Coordinates of C-alpha atoms in Angstrom, one line a residue:
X194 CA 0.0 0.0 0.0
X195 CA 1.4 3.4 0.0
X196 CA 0.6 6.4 -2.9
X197 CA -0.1 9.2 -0.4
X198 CA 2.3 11.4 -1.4
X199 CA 4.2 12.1 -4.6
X200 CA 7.2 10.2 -6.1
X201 CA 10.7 11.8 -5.6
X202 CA 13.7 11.8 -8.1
X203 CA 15.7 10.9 -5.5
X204 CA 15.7 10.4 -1.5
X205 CA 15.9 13.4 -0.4
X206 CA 12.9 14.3 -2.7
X207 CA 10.9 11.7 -1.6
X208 CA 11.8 12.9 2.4
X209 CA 10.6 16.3 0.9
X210 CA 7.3 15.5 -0.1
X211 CA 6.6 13.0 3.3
X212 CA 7.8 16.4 5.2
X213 CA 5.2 18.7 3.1
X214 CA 2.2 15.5 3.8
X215 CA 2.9 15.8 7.7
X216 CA 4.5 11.9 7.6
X217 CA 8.0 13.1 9.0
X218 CA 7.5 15.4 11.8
X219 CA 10.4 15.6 13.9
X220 CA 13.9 15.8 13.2
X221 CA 15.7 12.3 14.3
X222 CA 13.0 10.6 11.7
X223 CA 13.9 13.1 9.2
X224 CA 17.7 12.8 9.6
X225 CA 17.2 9.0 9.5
X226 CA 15.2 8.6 6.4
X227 CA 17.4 11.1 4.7
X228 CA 21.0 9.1 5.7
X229 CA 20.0 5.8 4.4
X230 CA 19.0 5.6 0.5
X231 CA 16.3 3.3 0.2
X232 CA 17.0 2.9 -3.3
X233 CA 19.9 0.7 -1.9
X234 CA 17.5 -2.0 -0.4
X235 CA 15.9 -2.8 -3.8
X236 CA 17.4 -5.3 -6.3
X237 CA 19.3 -3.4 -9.2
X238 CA 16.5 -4.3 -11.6
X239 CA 13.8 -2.5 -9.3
X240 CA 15.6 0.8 -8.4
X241 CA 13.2 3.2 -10.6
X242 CA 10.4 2.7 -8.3
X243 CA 12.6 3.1 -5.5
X244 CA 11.5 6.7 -4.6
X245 CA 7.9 6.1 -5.1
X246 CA 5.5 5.6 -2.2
X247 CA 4.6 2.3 -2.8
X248 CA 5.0 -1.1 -1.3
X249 CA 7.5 -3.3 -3.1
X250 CA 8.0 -7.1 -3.5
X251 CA 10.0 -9.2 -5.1
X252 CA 10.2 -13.6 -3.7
X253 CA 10.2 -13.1 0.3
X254 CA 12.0 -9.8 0.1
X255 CA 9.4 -7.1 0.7
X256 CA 9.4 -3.3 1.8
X257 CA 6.6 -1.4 3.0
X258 CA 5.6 2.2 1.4
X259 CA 7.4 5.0 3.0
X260 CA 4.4 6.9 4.6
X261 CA 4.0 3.6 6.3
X262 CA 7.9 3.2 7.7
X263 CA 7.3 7.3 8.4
X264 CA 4.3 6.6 10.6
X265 CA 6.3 3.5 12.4
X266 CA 9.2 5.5 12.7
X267 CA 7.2 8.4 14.7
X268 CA 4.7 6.4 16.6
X269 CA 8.4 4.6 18.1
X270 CA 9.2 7.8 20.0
X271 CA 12.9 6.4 19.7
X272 CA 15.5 7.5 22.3
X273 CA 19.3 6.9 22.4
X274 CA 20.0 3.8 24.6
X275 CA 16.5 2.2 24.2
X276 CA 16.4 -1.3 23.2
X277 CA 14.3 -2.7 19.9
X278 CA 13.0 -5.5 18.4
X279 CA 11.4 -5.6 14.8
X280 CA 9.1 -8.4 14.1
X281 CA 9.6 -9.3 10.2
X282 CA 13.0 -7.7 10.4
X283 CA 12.6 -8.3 6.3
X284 CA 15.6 -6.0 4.2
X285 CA 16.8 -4.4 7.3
X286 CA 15.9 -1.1 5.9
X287 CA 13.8 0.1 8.9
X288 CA 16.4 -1.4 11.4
X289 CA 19.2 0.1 10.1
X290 CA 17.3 3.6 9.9
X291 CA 16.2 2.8 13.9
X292 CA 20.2 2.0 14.8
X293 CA 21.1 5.7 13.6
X294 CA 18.7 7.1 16.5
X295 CA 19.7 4.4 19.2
X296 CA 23.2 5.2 19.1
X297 CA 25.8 3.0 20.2
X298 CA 24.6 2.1 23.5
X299 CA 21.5 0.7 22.2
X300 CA 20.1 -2.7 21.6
X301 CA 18.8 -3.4 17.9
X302 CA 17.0 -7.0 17.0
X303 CA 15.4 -8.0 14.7
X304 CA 13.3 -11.8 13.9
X305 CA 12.9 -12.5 9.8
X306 CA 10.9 -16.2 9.2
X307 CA 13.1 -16.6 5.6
X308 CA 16.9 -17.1 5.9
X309 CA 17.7 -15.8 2.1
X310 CA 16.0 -12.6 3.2
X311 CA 18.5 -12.2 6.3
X312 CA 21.1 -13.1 4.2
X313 CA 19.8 -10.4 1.9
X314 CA 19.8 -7.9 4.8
X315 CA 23.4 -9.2 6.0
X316 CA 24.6 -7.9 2.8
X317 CA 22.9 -4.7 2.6
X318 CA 23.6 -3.8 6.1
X319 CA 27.5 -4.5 5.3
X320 CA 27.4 -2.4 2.1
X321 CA 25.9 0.2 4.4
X322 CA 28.8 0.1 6.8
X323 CA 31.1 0.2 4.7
X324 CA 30.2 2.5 1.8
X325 CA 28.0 5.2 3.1
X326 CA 28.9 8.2 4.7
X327 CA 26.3 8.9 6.7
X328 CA 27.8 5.6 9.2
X329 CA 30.2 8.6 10.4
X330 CA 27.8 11.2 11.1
X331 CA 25.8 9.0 13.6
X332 CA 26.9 6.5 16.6
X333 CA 25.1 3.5 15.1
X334 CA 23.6 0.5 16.8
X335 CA 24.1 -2.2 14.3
X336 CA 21.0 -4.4 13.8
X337 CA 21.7 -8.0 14.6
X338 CA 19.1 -10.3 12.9
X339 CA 17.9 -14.3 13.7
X340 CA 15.8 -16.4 11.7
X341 CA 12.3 -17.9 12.8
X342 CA 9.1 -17.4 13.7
X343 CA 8.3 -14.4 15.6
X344 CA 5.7 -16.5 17.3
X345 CA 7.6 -18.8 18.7
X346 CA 10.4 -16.5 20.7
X347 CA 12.0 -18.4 23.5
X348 CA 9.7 -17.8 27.2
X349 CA 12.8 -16.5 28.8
X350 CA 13.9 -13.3 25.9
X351 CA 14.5 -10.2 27.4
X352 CA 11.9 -7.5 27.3
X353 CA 12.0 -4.4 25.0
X354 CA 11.9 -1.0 24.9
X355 CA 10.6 -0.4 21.7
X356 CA 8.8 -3.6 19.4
X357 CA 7.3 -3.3 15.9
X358 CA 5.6 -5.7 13.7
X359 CA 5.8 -6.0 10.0
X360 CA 2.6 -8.1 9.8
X361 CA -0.8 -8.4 10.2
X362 CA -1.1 -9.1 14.2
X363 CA -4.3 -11.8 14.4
X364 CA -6.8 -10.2 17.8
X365 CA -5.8 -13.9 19.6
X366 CA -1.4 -12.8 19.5
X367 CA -2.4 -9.0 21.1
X368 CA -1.1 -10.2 24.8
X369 CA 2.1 -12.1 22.9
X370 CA 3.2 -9.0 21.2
X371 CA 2.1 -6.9 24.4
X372 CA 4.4 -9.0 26.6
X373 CA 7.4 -8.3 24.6
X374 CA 7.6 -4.7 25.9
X375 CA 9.1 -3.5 29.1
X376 CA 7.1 -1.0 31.7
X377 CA 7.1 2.6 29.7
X378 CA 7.7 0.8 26.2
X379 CA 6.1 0.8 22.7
X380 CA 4.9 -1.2 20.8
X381 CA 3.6 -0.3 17.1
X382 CA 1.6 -3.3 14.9
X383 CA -0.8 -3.9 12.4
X384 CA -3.5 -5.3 14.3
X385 CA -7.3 -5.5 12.6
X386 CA -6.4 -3.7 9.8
X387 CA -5.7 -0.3 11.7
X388 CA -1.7 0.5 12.3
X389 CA -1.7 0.4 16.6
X390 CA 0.5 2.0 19.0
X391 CA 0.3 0.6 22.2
X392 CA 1.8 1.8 25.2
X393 CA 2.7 -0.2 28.3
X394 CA 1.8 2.4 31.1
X395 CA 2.0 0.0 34.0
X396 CA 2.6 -4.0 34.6
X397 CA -1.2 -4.4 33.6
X398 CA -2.3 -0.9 32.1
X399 CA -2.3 0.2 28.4
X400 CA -2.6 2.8 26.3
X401 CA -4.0 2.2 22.6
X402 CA -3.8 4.6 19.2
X403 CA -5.2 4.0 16.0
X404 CA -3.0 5.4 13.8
X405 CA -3.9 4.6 10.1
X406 CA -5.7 2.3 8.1
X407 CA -3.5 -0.4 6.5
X408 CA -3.2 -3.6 4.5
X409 CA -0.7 -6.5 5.7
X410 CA -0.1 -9.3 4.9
X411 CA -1.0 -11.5 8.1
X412 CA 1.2 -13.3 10.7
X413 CA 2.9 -16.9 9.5
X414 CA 1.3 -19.4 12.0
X415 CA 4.2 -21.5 13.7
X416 CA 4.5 -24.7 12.0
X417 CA 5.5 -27.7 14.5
X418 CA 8.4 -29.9 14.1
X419 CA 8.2 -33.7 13.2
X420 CA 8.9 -34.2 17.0
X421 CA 5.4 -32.1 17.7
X422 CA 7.7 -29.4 19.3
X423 CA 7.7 -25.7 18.7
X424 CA 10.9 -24.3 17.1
X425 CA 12.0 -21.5 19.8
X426 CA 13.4 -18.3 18.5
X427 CA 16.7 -17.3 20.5
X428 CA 17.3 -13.9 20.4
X429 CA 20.9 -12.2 20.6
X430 CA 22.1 -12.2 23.7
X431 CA 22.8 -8.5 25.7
X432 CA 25.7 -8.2 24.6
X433 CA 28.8 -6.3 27.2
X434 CA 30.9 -3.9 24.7
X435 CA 34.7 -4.5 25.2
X436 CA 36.9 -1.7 26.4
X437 CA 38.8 -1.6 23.7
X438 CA 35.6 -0.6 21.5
X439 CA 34.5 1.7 23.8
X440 CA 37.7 3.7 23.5
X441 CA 37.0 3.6 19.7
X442 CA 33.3 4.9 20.6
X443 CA 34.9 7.8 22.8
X444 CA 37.8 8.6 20.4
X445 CA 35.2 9.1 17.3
X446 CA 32.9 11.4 19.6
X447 CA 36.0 13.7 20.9
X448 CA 36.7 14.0 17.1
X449 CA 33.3 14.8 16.2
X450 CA 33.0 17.2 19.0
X451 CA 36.6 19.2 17.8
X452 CA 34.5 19.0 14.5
X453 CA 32.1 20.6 15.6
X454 CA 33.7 23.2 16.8
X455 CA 35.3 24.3 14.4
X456 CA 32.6 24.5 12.4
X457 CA 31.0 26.8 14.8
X458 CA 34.1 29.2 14.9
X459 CA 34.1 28.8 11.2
X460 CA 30.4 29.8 10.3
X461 CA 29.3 31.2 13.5
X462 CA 26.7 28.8 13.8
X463 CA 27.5 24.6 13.6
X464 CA 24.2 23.5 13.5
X465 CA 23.3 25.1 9.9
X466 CA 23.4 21.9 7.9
X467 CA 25.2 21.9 3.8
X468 CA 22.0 23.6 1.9
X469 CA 20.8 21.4 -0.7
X470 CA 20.1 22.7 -4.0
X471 CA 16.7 24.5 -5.1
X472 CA 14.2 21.2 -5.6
X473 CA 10.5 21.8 -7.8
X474 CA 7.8 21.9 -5.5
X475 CA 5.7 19.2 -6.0
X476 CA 1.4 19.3 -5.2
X477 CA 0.5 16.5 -3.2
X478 CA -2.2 14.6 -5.1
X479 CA -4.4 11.4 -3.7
X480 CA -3.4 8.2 -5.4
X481 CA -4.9 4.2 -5.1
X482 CA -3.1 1.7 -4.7
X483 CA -3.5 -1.8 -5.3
X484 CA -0.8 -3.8 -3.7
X485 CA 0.1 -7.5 -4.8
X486 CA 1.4 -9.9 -1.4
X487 CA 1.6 -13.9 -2.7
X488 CA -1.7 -14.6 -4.2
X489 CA -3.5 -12.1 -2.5
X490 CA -4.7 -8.4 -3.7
X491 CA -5.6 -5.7 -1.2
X492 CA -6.8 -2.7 -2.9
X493 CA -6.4 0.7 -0.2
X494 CA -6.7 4.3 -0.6
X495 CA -4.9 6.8 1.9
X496 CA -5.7 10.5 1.8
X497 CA -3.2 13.0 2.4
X498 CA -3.3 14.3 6.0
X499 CA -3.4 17.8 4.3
X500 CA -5.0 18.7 0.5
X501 CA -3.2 21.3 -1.2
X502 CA -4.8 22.3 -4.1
X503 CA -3.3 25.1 -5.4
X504 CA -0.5 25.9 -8.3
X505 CA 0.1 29.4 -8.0
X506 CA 3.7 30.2 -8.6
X507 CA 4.2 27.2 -9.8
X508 CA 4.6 28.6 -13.0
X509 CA 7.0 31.4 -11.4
X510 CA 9.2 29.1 -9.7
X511 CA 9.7 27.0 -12.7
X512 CA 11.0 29.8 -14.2
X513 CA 13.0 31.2 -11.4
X514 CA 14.9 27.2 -11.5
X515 CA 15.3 27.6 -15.5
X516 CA 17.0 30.7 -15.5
X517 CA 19.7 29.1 -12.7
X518 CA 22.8 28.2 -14.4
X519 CA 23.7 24.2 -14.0
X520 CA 27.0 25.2 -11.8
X521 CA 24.1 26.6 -9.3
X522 CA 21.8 23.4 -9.4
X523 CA 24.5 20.9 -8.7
X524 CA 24.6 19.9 -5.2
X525 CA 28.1 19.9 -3.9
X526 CA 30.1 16.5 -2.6
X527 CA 29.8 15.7 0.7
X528 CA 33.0 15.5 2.8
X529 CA 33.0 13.2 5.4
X530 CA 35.3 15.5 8.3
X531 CA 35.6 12.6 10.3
X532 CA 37.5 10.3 8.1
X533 CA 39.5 13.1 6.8
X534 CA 40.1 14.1 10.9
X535 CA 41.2 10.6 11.6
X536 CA 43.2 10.0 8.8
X537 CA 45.6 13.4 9.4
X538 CA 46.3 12.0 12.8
X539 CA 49.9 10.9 14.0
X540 CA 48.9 7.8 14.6
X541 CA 49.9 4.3 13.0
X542 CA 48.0 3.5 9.9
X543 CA 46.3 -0.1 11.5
X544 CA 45.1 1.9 14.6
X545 CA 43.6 4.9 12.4
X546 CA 41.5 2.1 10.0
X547 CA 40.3 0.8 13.3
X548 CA 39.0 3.6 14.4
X549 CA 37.3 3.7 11.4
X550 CA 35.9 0.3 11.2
X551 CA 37.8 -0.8 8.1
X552 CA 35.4 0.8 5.9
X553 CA 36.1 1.5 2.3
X554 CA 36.7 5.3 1.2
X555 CA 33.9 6.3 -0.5
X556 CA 34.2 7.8 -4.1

């Protein structure tokens, strides 16, 4: 499902448009959606759809429209230090985005039923890492996914702050899902055909939100082994950081901080971010959807929280981006300060790619 907003050329014109449409609403969501292409999570043959806001899926590998993952994202409330677990981890693409706001002292899970789409999400999480720029600007709590059955988590798992599921919750699994969450957490599911947020406000009290009217795909039922026994779902264990890694943690926030700095005796002010070059502005328009899961069809139509109508200046500010010469309308390179910072120290090369995770330079 999905079509509530327009399509974007790229990214950072689809954030644009879920911006304008009231999907993104605070900042954190916005910085996340904006550091982590989502073109990058679709097979090669797939990418011009990318930046539409539609559901897409190709075998097991699936990825919900973007006003849906904005709405998630939001409803979360995420936190640095919270702990999550995502239900249907599927390409990783929501987990990786949530690991940019839980920071490095944060707990990230996630529970996918097929094992070529973790492998699928292994791989795109390690391209992440390693290629993209926007693993330096953030302390990032790396996802870590298992395969099974969400259904069947082992009795004794940790609670969390922070769950969300990627299916179509059945009324009977409410108290399963609701047990998962910690005193004070959240937990955000498509339950009845209504996107939920539920909020554990005591041991036995909760708080419950309709958010939006969706289409899912419902929950896989466990299927029981030839011995007649469940197949329980062990989750990563709470892992200790070593010393050693918290130095590395400490080191690249000292650096980030001088960066800072500087920046701020530079330009007076270090929170102004790079400006981005003029982008069209693009009228919001209502759109159906019909959305293909396995043999199934849902058909679903979303209005925009907001109808905008009107196209005056449009017309204008074509013009105004026409008469801009093309040295004005290309964006300029991002530098990544912190690799360049790193890499100017007087230290020994091995110690200096540590501290930057081994990851590739980025062309």
């Amino acid at each position: 499902m999905g079509g509530a907003v327009s399509a974007g050329e790229d990214n950072d014109e689809l954030i644009d448009n879920l911006k304008e449409a009231q999907y993104i609403r605070t900042e954190l969501v916005e910085q996340a959606f904006r550091a982590i292409d989502r073109a990058d999570y679709y097979l090669e043959e797939f990418k011009e759809n990318a930046y539409k806001d539609l559901a897409w899926k190709h075998g097991n590998i699936h990825l919900s429209a973007p006003c849906i993952y904005s709405e998630v994202m939001e409803a979360l409330d995420l936190q640095p230090g919270l702990s999550f677990l995502n239900l249907g981890s599927g390409t990783g693409y929501l987990s990786s985005m949530v690991g940019l706001i839980l920071g490095p002292f944060g707990v990230n899970h996630g529970v996918e039923l097929h094992p070529d789409v973790i492998e699928y999400a292994k791989q795109k999480l390690d391209f992440f890492i390693r290629t993209s720029d926007s693993f330096d600007k953030f302390d990032f709590c790396e996802p870590s996914f298992v395969p099974g059955n969400c259904l069947e988590l082992s009795p004794d798992c940790s609670q969390y702050d922070r769950v969300y599921c990627g299916a179509g919750v059945q009324k009977e699994h409410e108290d399963y899902m609701k047990s998962l969450l910690k005193v004070g957490g959240i937990l955000v599911m498509p339950l009845e055909e209504k996107l939920t947020k539920i909020t554990r406000t005591g041991p036995s009290a909760w708080e419950t939100k309709k958010i939006l009217a969706v289409s899912f795909a419902p929950l896989v039922q466990p299927r029981r082994s030839e011995s007649g026994k469940s197949r329980l779902v062990q989750l990563p264990p709470l892992a200790v950081r070593s010393l050693q890694d918290l130095a590395r943690i400490a080191i690249r926030g000292a650096i980030k901080k001088v960066i800072h700095q500087e920046a701020v005796s530079r330009n007076g002010d270090g929170l102004k971010a790079t400006p981005r070059f003029k982008r069209r502005r693009v009228r919001r328009r209502r759109m159906e959807t019909i959305v293909f899961l396995d043999k199934e069809v849902f058909a679903s139509r979303i209005s925009n929280p907001s109808e905008d109508n009107s196209c005056e200046g449009l017309g204008e500010e074509q013009r105004e981006e026409d008469e801009q010469s093309p040295a004005e309308m290309k964006p300029e390179p991002p530098v990544n300060f912190l690799r360049e910072k790193v890499l100017s120290l007087p230290l020994p090369d091995p110690l200096k790619y540590y501290l930057l995770y081994y990851r590739d330079k980025v062309l």
